[in-house]
Coordinates of C-alpha atoms and ligand atoms in Angstrom, one line a residue:
M4 CA 52.1 -126.4 150.6
S5 CA 51.5 -122.7 149.6
N6 CA 53.4 -121.7 152.8
N7 CA 56.3 -123.7 151.9
V8 CA 56.3 -122.1 148.5
E9 CA 56.3 -118.7 150.0
S10 CA 59.2 -119.4 152.4
T11 CA 61.3 -120.6 149.5
L12 CA 60.4 -117.5 147.5
K13 CA 61.3 -114.9 150.2
P14 CA 65.1 -115.4 149.9
L15 CA 64.7 -115.9 146.1
F16 CA 63.0 -112.6 145.9
E17 CA 65.7 -110.9 147.9
E18 CA 68.3 -112.4 145.7
I19 CA 66.5 -111.1 142.6
N20 CA 66.5 -107.6 144.2
N21 CA 70.2 -107.9 144.7
L22 CA 70.9 -109.0 141.1
K23 CA 69.1 -106.1 139.6
P24 CA 72.4 -104.6 138.2
Q25 CA 73.4 -107.8 136.5
F26 CA 69.8 -108.3 135.1
I27 CA 69.9 -104.9 133.7
E28 CA 73.4 -105.5 132.2
R29 CA 72.0 -108.7 130.6
L30 CA 69.2 -106.8 128.9
T31 CA 71.7 -104.1 127.8
K32 CA 73.8 -106.5 126.0
A33 CA 70.7 -108.3 124.4
V34 CA 69.2 -104.8 123.3
A35 CA 72.7 -104.0 121.6
I36 CA 72.2 -106.6 119.1
P37 CA 70.0 -105.2 116.4
S38 CA 68.4 -108.6 115.6
V39 CA 65.7 -107.2 113.3
S40 CA 64.1 -110.3 111.5
G41 CA 62.4 -108.3 108.9
D42 CA 65.6 -106.7 107.5
E43 CA 67.7 -109.2 105.5
S44 CA 70.8 -107.1 105.9
L45 CA 70.6 -107.6 109.6
R46 CA 70.0 -111.4 109.5
P47 CA 73.8 -111.9 110.7
K48 CA 72.8 -109.8 113.8
V49 CA 69.7 -112.2 114.4
V50 CA 72.2 -115.1 114.3
E51 CA 74.6 -113.3 116.6
M52 CA 71.6 -112.9 119.1
A53 CA 71.2 -116.7 119.0
H54 CA 74.8 -117.1 119.9
F55 CA 74.5 -114.6 122.6
L56 CA 71.6 -116.7 124.1
K57 CA 73.7 -119.9 123.7
Q58 CA 76.6 -118.3 125.7
E59 CA 74.2 -117.1 128.4
L60 CA 72.5 -120.5 128.7
T61 CA 76.0 -122.1 128.9
N62 CA 77.1 -119.7 131.6
L63 CA 73.9 -120.6 133.5
G64 CA 74.6 -124.3 133.3
A65 CA 72.0 -125.3 130.7
Q66 CA 72.2 -128.9 129.3
D67 CA 71.8 -130.2 125.7
I68 CA 71.9 -126.5 124.2
Q69 CA 71.2 -126.7 120.5
L70 CA 71.0 -124.1 117.6
K71 CA 68.5 -125.9 115.4
P72 CA 68.8 -124.9 111.7
L73 CA 65.5 -124.1 109.9
G74 CA 66.8 -124.1 106.4
K75 CA 66.2 -121.4 103.8
Q76 CA 63.7 -118.7 104.1
P77 CA 60.7 -119.5 101.8
P78 CA 59.3 -117.0 99.3
P79 CA 57.8 -114.4 98.6
V80 CA 59.8 -111.7 100.4
S81 CA 63.4 -112.9 100.8
T82 CA 66.4 -113.0 98.6
E83 CA 66.9 -116.7 97.4
G84 CA 69.1 -118.7 99.7
L85 CA 68.6 -116.6 102.8
E86 CA 69.0 -118.8 105.9
L87 CA 66.5 -118.6 108.7
P88 CA 68.0 -117.9 112.1
P89 CA 68.2 -121.0 114.2
I90 CA 65.8 -122.0 117.1
V91 CA 67.6 -122.0 120.4
L92 CA 66.9 -125.1 122.7
A93 CA 68.2 -125.6 126.0
R94 CA 67.1 -127.7 129.0
F95 CA 67.6 -127.2 132.8
G96 CA 67.2 -130.5 134.5
S97 CA 65.4 -133.9 133.5
D98 CA 64.2 -135.2 136.8
P99 CA 61.3 -137.5 136.1
A100 CA 59.9 -136.7 139.5
K101 CA 59.5 -133.1 138.6
K102 CA 57.0 -131.4 136.1
T103 CA 58.4 -130.1 132.9
V104 CA 57.6 -126.4 131.8
L105 CA 58.5 -125.3 128.4
V106 CA 59.2 -121.5 128.1
Y107 CA 59.0 -119.9 124.6
G108 CA 60.2 -116.4 123.6
H109 CA 61.7 -114.6 120.7
Y110 CA 64.9 -113.0 120.3
D111 CA 64.2 -111.1 117.1
V112 CA 62.9 -107.6 117.1
Q113 CA 60.9 -105.1 115.0
P114 CA 63.0 -102.5 113.0
A115 CA 63.9 -99.3 114.7
L116 CA 65.6 -96.1 113.4
L117 CA 66.7 -93.1 115.4
E118 CA 65.3 -90.7 112.8
D119 CA 61.7 -92.4 113.3
G120 CA 61.5 -90.3 116.5
W121 CA 63.4 -92.3 119.1
H122 CA 64.9 -89.9 121.9
S123 CA 68.0 -92.1 122.0
D124 CA 69.6 -94.8 120.0
P125 CA 67.1 -97.6 119.9
F126 CA 69.9 -100.3 120.3
T127 CA 71.4 -98.8 123.4
L128 CA 69.4 -99.5 126.6
V129 CA 68.8 -96.3 128.3
E130 CA 67.6 -96.2 132.0
K131 CA 65.4 -92.9 132.6
D132 CA 62.7 -92.2 135.0
S133 CA 62.7 -95.9 136.2
K134 CA 62.1 -97.1 132.6
L135 CA 64.3 -99.1 130.4
F136 CA 64.2 -97.7 126.8
G137 CA 65.4 -99.7 123.9
R138 CA 64.1 -101.9 121.0
G139 CA 63.1 -105.3 122.4
S140 CA 62.9 -104.1 126.0
T141 CA 59.5 -105.3 126.4
D142 CA 59.0 -107.2 123.1
D143 CA 60.5 -109.7 123.7
K144 CA 64.1 -109.4 125.0
G145 CA 63.1 -108.3 128.5
P146 CA 60.8 -111.4 129.2
V147 CA 63.4 -113.8 127.6
M148 CA 66.0 -112.3 129.8
G149 CA 63.5 -112.6 132.6
W150 CA 63.7 -116.5 132.3
L151 CA 67.5 -116.4 132.3
N152 CA 67.4 -114.0 135.3
S153 CA 65.2 -116.4 137.2
I154 CA 67.6 -119.3 136.6
H155 CA 70.6 -117.0 137.5
A156 CA 68.9 -116.2 140.8
H157 CA 68.2 -119.9 141.7
N158 CA 71.9 -120.7 140.8
K159 CA 73.2 -117.9 142.9
L160 CA 71.2 -119.1 146.0
G161 CA 72.1 -122.7 145.3
L162 CA 68.3 -123.4 145.0
E163 CA 67.2 -126.2 142.6
L164 CA 64.6 -125.3 140.0
P165 CA 61.4 -126.7 141.2
V166 CA 60.6 -128.1 137.5
N167 CA 62.4 -129.2 134.6
L168 CA 62.8 -126.2 132.3
V169 CA 62.9 -126.5 128.5
C170 CA 63.7 -123.3 126.6
C171 CA 62.6 -122.6 123.1
F172 CA 63.7 -119.2 121.7
E173 CA 63.1 -118.3 118.1
G174 CA 64.4 -115.6 115.8
M175 CA 61.6 -115.1 113.3
E176 CA 58.4 -114.3 115.4
E177 CA 58.0 -110.8 114.1
S178 CA 58.3 -112.2 110.6
G179 CA 55.7 -115.1 110.8
S180 CA 57.6 -117.6 112.9
L181 CA 58.8 -119.3 109.6
G182 CA 60.0 -122.9 110.0
L183 CA 58.9 -123.2 113.6
D184 CA 55.8 -125.1 113.1
E185 CA 57.8 -127.9 111.3
L186 CA 60.5 -127.9 114.1
I187 CA 57.7 -128.3 116.8
A188 CA 56.2 -131.2 115.0
R189 CA 59.7 -132.8 114.5
E190 CA 60.5 -132.4 118.2
A191 CA 57.2 -133.1 119.9
N192 CA 58.3 -136.6 120.7
A193 CA 62.0 -135.8 120.9
Y194 CA 63.3 -132.6 122.6
F195 CA 59.9 -131.6 123.9
K196 CA 58.9 -135.1 125.1
G197 CA 57.4 -135.0 128.5
V198 CA 56.5 -131.2 128.4
D199 CA 53.6 -130.6 130.9
T200 CA 52.8 -127.1 130.1
V201 CA 54.0 -124.2 127.9
C202 CA 54.4 -120.6 129.3
I203 CA 54.9 -117.7 127.0
S204 CA 55.9 -114.2 128.2
D205 CA 55.4 -112.1 125.0
N206 CA 52.6 -109.8 125.5
Y207 CA 51.6 -107.0 127.8
W208 CA 49.3 -106.0 130.6
L209 CA 46.1 -104.5 129.2
G210 CA 46.7 -101.1 130.9
T211 CA 49.2 -99.8 133.2
K212 CA 47.8 -100.5 136.6
K213 CA 46.9 -104.1 136.8
P214 CA 48.6 -107.4 135.9
V215 CA 46.9 -109.8 133.7
L216 CA 46.9 -113.4 132.5
T217 CA 46.1 -114.0 128.9
Y218 CA 44.0 -116.8 127.3
G219 CA 43.7 -115.6 123.8
L220 CA 45.4 -114.0 120.8
R221 CA 44.4 -112.8 117.4
G222 CA 46.0 -114.3 114.4
C223 CA 47.8 -112.3 111.7
N224 CA 47.6 -112.7 107.9
Y225 CA 50.0 -110.4 106.1
Y226 CA 49.5 -109.5 102.5
Q227 CA 51.3 -107.5 99.8
I228 CA 49.9 -105.9 96.6
I229 CA 52.6 -105.4 93.9
V230 CA 51.8 -103.0 91.2
N231 CA 54.2 -102.9 88.3
G232 CA 54.2 -100.3 85.4
P233 CA 56.7 -98.3 83.5
G234 CA 60.3 -99.9 83.0
A235 CA 61.9 -97.3 85.3
D236 CA 61.1 -94.5 87.8
L237 CA 60.0 -91.6 85.7
H238 CA 59.9 -87.7 85.7
S239 CA 56.5 -86.7 86.8
G240 CA 56.8 -83.5 84.5
I241 CA 57.4 -85.5 81.4
F242 CA 55.2 -88.5 82.1
G243 CA 52.5 -87.3 84.6
G244 CA 49.1 -87.2 83.1
V245 CA 50.2 -89.3 80.1
I246 CA 50.7 -92.7 81.7
H247 CA 48.9 -95.0 84.1
E248 CA 50.8 -94.5 87.5
P249 CA 51.4 -97.7 89.6
M250 CA 51.1 -95.8 92.9
T251 CA 47.7 -94.3 91.9
D252 CA 46.4 -97.7 91.1
L253 CA 47.7 -99.2 94.4
I254 CA 46.3 -96.3 96.5
K255 CA 43.0 -96.7 94.8
V256 CA 42.8 -100.3 95.6
M257 CA 44.3 -100.2 99.1
G258 CA 42.0 -97.3 100.0
Q259 CA 39.0 -99.6 99.6
L260 CA 40.0 -102.4 101.8
V261 CA 39.0 -100.6 105.0
D262 CA 36.8 -97.8 106.1
V263 CA 38.1 -94.9 108.4
D264 CA 36.1 -96.3 111.2
G265 CA 37.8 -99.8 110.9
T266 CA 35.1 -101.6 109.0
I267 CA 36.7 -104.2 106.7
N268 CA 35.1 -103.9 103.2
I269 CA 36.1 -107.3 101.9
P270 CA 33.0 -109.3 101.4
G271 CA 32.9 -112.6 103.3
V272 CA 35.5 -111.6 106.1
N273 CA 33.0 -110.3 108.8
E274 CA 30.7 -113.2 108.2
M275 CA 33.3 -115.7 109.4
V276 CA 33.5 -114.1 112.8
A277 CA 32.0 -116.3 115.7
P278 CA 28.8 -114.7 117.0
L279 CA 29.0 -113.0 120.5
T280 CA 27.3 -115.1 123.1
E281 CA 25.7 -113.7 126.2
E282 CA 28.2 -115.7 128.3
E283 CA 31.2 -114.1 126.5
S284 CA 29.7 -110.7 126.6
K285 CA 29.6 -110.8 130.5
L286 CA 33.4 -111.7 130.6
Y287 CA 34.3 -108.0 129.7
D288 CA 32.3 -106.4 132.5
P289 CA 34.8 -107.1 135.4
I290 CA 38.0 -106.1 133.4
E291 CA 39.6 -102.8 134.5
F292 CA 40.1 -100.6 131.5
D293 CA 38.8 -97.4 129.9
V294 CA 39.3 -95.1 127.0
D295 CA 41.9 -93.0 129.0
E296 CA 44.1 -96.0 129.3
L297 CA 43.9 -96.5 125.5
N298 CA 44.6 -92.9 124.9
L299 CA 47.6 -93.0 127.2
A300 CA 49.0 -96.0 125.5
S301 CA 48.5 -94.5 121.9
G302 CA 49.7 -91.0 123.0
S303 CA 46.6 -89.4 121.4
K304 CA 42.8 -89.0 121.5
T305 CA 42.1 -91.0 118.4
A306 CA 39.9 -93.8 119.7
I307 CA 37.2 -95.1 117.5
Y308 CA 35.2 -96.3 120.4
Q309 CA 34.8 -94.6 123.8
D310 CA 33.1 -97.5 125.5
K311 CA 35.3 -100.1 127.4
K312 CA 33.4 -103.1 126.1
D313 CA 33.5 -101.8 122.4
I314 CA 37.3 -101.2 122.6
L315 CA 38.0 -104.6 124.1
M316 CA 35.8 -106.5 121.8
H317 CA 37.2 -104.7 118.7
R318 CA 40.8 -105.5 120.1
W319 CA 40.2 -109.2 120.9
R320 CA 37.2 -110.7 119.2
Y321 CA 36.8 -108.8 116.0
P322 CA 39.2 -108.7 113.0
S323 CA 41.0 -105.5 112.0
L324 CA 42.8 -104.5 108.8
S325 CA 45.8 -102.3 108.9
L326 CA 47.7 -100.5 106.2
H327 CA 51.4 -100.8 106.9
G328 CA 53.5 -99.2 104.2
I329 CA 54.4 -98.9 100.5
E330 CA 57.8 -100.4 99.3
G331 CA 59.2 -98.5 96.5
A332 CA 57.4 -95.2 97.2
F333 CA 59.3 -92.1 97.8
S334 CA 59.4 -91.6 101.5
A335 CA 62.4 -89.4 102.2
G336 CA 62.4 -85.6 103.2
G337 CA 62.2 -83.1 100.4
A338 CA 60.1 -83.0 97.3
K339 CA 61.2 -85.5 94.7
T340 CA 59.1 -85.3 91.6
V341 CA 59.2 -89.1 90.8
I342 CA 56.7 -91.6 89.5
P343 CA 57.7 -94.9 91.0
A344 CA 57.8 -97.7 88.6
K345 CA 57.0 -100.5 91.0
V346 CA 55.2 -100.2 94.3
S347 CA 54.4 -102.9 96.9
G348 CA 51.5 -102.1 99.3
K349 CA 51.6 -104.0 102.7
F350 CA 48.7 -104.7 104.9
S351 CA 47.6 -107.2 107.4
I352 CA 44.4 -108.6 108.8
R353 CA 44.3 -109.7 112.5
T354 CA 42.1 -112.8 112.5
V355 CA 39.8 -114.2 115.2
P356 CA 37.6 -117.2 115.9
D357 CA 36.1 -118.7 113.5
M358 CA 38.1 -117.2 110.5
D359 CA 39.6 -119.6 108.1
S360 CA 43.1 -118.4 106.8
D361 CA 42.8 -120.0 103.3
K362 CA 39.3 -118.7 102.7
L363 CA 40.4 -115.2 104.0
T364 CA 43.2 -115.1 101.5
Q365 CA 40.9 -116.0 98.8
Y366 CA 38.4 -113.4 99.7
V367 CA 41.3 -110.8 99.9
I368 CA 42.8 -111.7 96.5
D369 CA 39.3 -111.9 94.7
F370 CA 38.5 -108.4 96.2
V371 CA 41.7 -106.9 95.2
N372 CA 41.7 -108.3 91.7
K373 CA 38.0 -107.1 91.2
R374 CA 38.8 -103.5 92.4
F375 CA 41.9 -103.3 90.2
A376 CA 40.0 -104.7 87.2
E377 CA 37.5 -101.8 87.5
L378 CA 40.5 -99.3 87.1
K379 CA 41.1 -100.7 83.5
S380 CA 44.8 -100.0 84.1
P381 CA 47.3 -101.6 81.8
N382 CA 49.8 -101.9 84.7
T383 CA 50.0 -105.4 86.3
L384 CA 48.9 -106.3 89.9
K385 CA 49.6 -109.3 92.0
C386 CA 48.2 -109.7 95.6
E387 CA 49.8 -112.4 97.8
L388 CA 50.0 -113.7 101.3
I389 CA 53.4 -113.1 103.0
H390 CA 52.7 -115.2 106.1
D391 CA 49.9 -116.2 108.4
G392 CA 49.6 -117.2 111.9
N393 CA 46.4 -118.5 113.6
Y394 CA 44.4 -117.1 116.3
W395 CA 44.3 -118.9 119.8
K396 CA 41.9 -119.0 122.5
S397 CA 42.0 -121.3 125.4
D398 CA 40.3 -122.2 128.7
P399 CA 42.1 -120.5 131.5
F400 CA 40.9 -122.8 134.2
N401 CA 43.8 -125.1 134.7
E402 CA 46.8 -125.7 137.1
S403 CA 49.1 -123.4 135.1
F404 CA 46.7 -120.5 135.2
T405 CA 46.1 -120.9 138.8
A406 CA 49.8 -121.1 139.6
A407 CA 50.3 -117.8 137.5
A408 CA 47.4 -116.2 139.4
K409 CA 48.9 -117.0 142.8
A410 CA 52.3 -115.9 141.6
T411 CA 50.9 -112.6 140.3
K412 CA 48.9 -112.0 143.6
L413 CA 52.0 -112.6 145.7
V414 CA 54.3 -110.3 143.8
W415 CA 51.8 -107.5 142.8
N416 CA 49.4 -107.9 145.8
I417 CA 46.3 -107.9 143.5
D418 CA 44.5 -110.5 141.6
P419 CA 45.1 -110.3 137.9
D420 CA 42.5 -109.8 135.1
F421 CA 42.0 -112.5 132.7
T422 CA 42.4 -111.0 129.2
R423 CA 42.8 -111.7 125.5
E424 CA 45.4 -110.0 123.3
G425 CA 44.9 -108.1 120.2
G426 CA 48.4 -109.0 118.9
S427 CA 49.6 -112.4 117.6
I428 CA 52.0 -115.0 118.6
P429 CA 51.7 -117.4 115.7
I430 CA 53.2 -120.4 117.3
T431 CA 50.9 -120.5 120.4
I432 CA 48.3 -123.0 118.8
T433 CA 51.0 -125.1 117.4
F434 CA 52.5 -125.8 120.9
E435 CA 49.0 -126.5 122.1
E436 CA 48.1 -129.0 119.3
Q437 CA 51.6 -130.7 118.8
L438 CA 52.5 -131.1 122.5
K439 CA 48.9 -131.7 123.6
T440 CA 49.4 -129.3 126.5
N441 CA 47.8 -126.1 127.6
V442 CA 49.6 -122.7 127.1
L443 CA 49.6 -119.9 129.4
L444 CA 50.6 -116.3 128.5
L445 CA 52.1 -114.5 131.5
P446 CA 53.0 -110.9 130.4
M447 CA 55.8 -108.9 132.0
G448 CA 55.3 -105.4 130.4
K449 CA 52.7 -102.8 130.6
G450 CA 50.0 -101.6 128.0
D451 CA 51.9 -98.4 127.5
D452 CA 55.3 -99.9 126.7
G453 CA 55.2 -99.0 123.0
A454 CA 56.0 -102.4 121.4
H455 CA 56.7 -102.2 117.7
S456 CA 56.6 -98.3 118.3
I457 CA 59.3 -95.5 119.0
N458 CA 60.6 -95.3 122.4
E459 CA 59.8 -98.9 123.4
K460 CA 60.3 -99.4 127.1
L461 CA 60.0 -101.7 130.0
D462 CA 59.5 -100.2 133.5
V463 CA 62.3 -101.4 135.8
A464 CA 59.6 -102.5 138.3
N465 CA 58.0 -104.7 135.7
Y466 CA 61.3 -106.3 134.8
I467 CA 62.4 -107.1 138.3
E468 CA 58.9 -107.9 139.7
G469 CA 58.4 -109.7 136.4
V470 CA 61.4 -112.1 137.2
K471 CA 59.9 -112.7 140.6
T472 CA 56.5 -113.5 139.0
L473 CA 58.0 -115.9 136.4
S474 CA 60.0 -117.5 139.3
A475 CA 57.0 -117.8 141.6
Y476 CA 54.9 -119.2 138.8
L477 CA 57.4 -122.1 138.4
H478 CA 57.2 -122.8 142.1
Y479 CA 53.5 -122.7 142.5
Y480 CA 53.1 -124.9 139.4
A481 CA 55.6 -127.4 140.6
N482 CA 53.5 -127.8 143.8
A483 CA 50.1 -127.7 142.3
Ligands
LIG16 C1 52.4 -110.0 120.7 C2 53.8 -110.2 120.2 N1 54.7 -109.6 121.1 C3 54.0 -109.7 118.9 O1 54.4 -108.5 118.8 N2 53.6 -110.4 117.8 C4 53.6 -109.9 116.5 C5 53.7 -111.1 115.6 C6 53.6 -110.8 114.2 C7 52.7 -111.5 113.3 N3 53.0 -111.0 112.1 C8 54.1 -110.2 112.2 N4 54.5 -110.2 113.4 C9 52.4 -109.0 116.1 O2 51.3 -109.3 116.9 O3 52.5 -108.2 115.3
ZN17 ZN1 56.3 -107.9 118.4
ZN18 ZN1 56.8 -110.4 120.8

């Protein structure tokens, strides 16, 4: 059976090589649409991206393409009445004799500004040194285009897809996947009926040398602390030293959430973490990774841990708390002498088994309120959850992972490592629970791609060989 698959894949891989310019052109067009879900002013661009996908899917011959509306964005962070971007659904084939694979990806991206330190406009894909630079190149427009490219190559060759393919692309992943849980529940026995497995390509290799298959993700609970004080921004020469300043209160509270060594100071949080078993401890041993890979990816020597096992465990199986920013604070160049009247501090906690999101939120709010009360400030403070998404951990011993391992070996000539991921894809567990299927994470990009960072890139090799890997996965899975 396997030989059959490989003889089918040989001409397909050649076709993928031939189509490289068209594939890069497709990604160029996708990156050019600044579909930043976290920036309300760019919401029309997120919607434009959904329409771009619809057009691409139409050109590729998809059936039953639907842009599913999700209604209004819920509080707390949006302007009232702001519409969520639609979910793009499409299918290729509905042959009852074939297995059905649902592929999920997201078409929204993180914010990006040239002045943040990009070497070129983040929304113009630039090919340099065999790398494709641009916001979304690796997260997640490259992999989403990867699925389209695979269909394109099959079409060009007149080769039938080996499975029925259902596409589900969302535009709010970077902002908590708002509305998607409900859509999946609604469509579980409708659009998604008959789905045998789910494949997500939206994470990265652990390092830069070895492909991986991923069977776990951390969750993400995102919070804000709003401190309100004077009626307007004030002159620090006139009011400095004579009023309680919101920013001082906020920094005092935020500064106590986490220690410089990453220890979370909120009582109850670390106690919720599942204990490390001997069996799990052994899983880290064969994985290829070291502190140099971490330093390479971070562009620094700022690692808290030097030992591989410590690094991996703190990325995958322990929670972390990161401080992200302060809305309302002076942040431009120069030296403005202002006392901001209202500031909102943003931070998130990456969650792991067995943390409970509601309990965590209660612990966070109690801690923040207690620390603020100690300041005896007349300002007001409110701490709230902006969005949460659960962690996910699965058993990687199933047909889908086996097919992906064969595909990876064929394309990259090396057996993949089995890894977990420190980032989050909030919807993963919902697919597993609602569709009662397993989920596979099959990443395309490398650990040094700089997702969410400046100068995000996807190596040309990862893009093209990634299309081969996704394609080979579908063929091996069909024949498993
Ligand atoms: C791993 C994935 N490509 C990703 O970047 N996910 C985001 C999801 C998220 C959660 N809250 C906000 N965004 C991430 O891990 O930050
Ligand atoms: Zn992301
Ligand atoms: Zn992503």
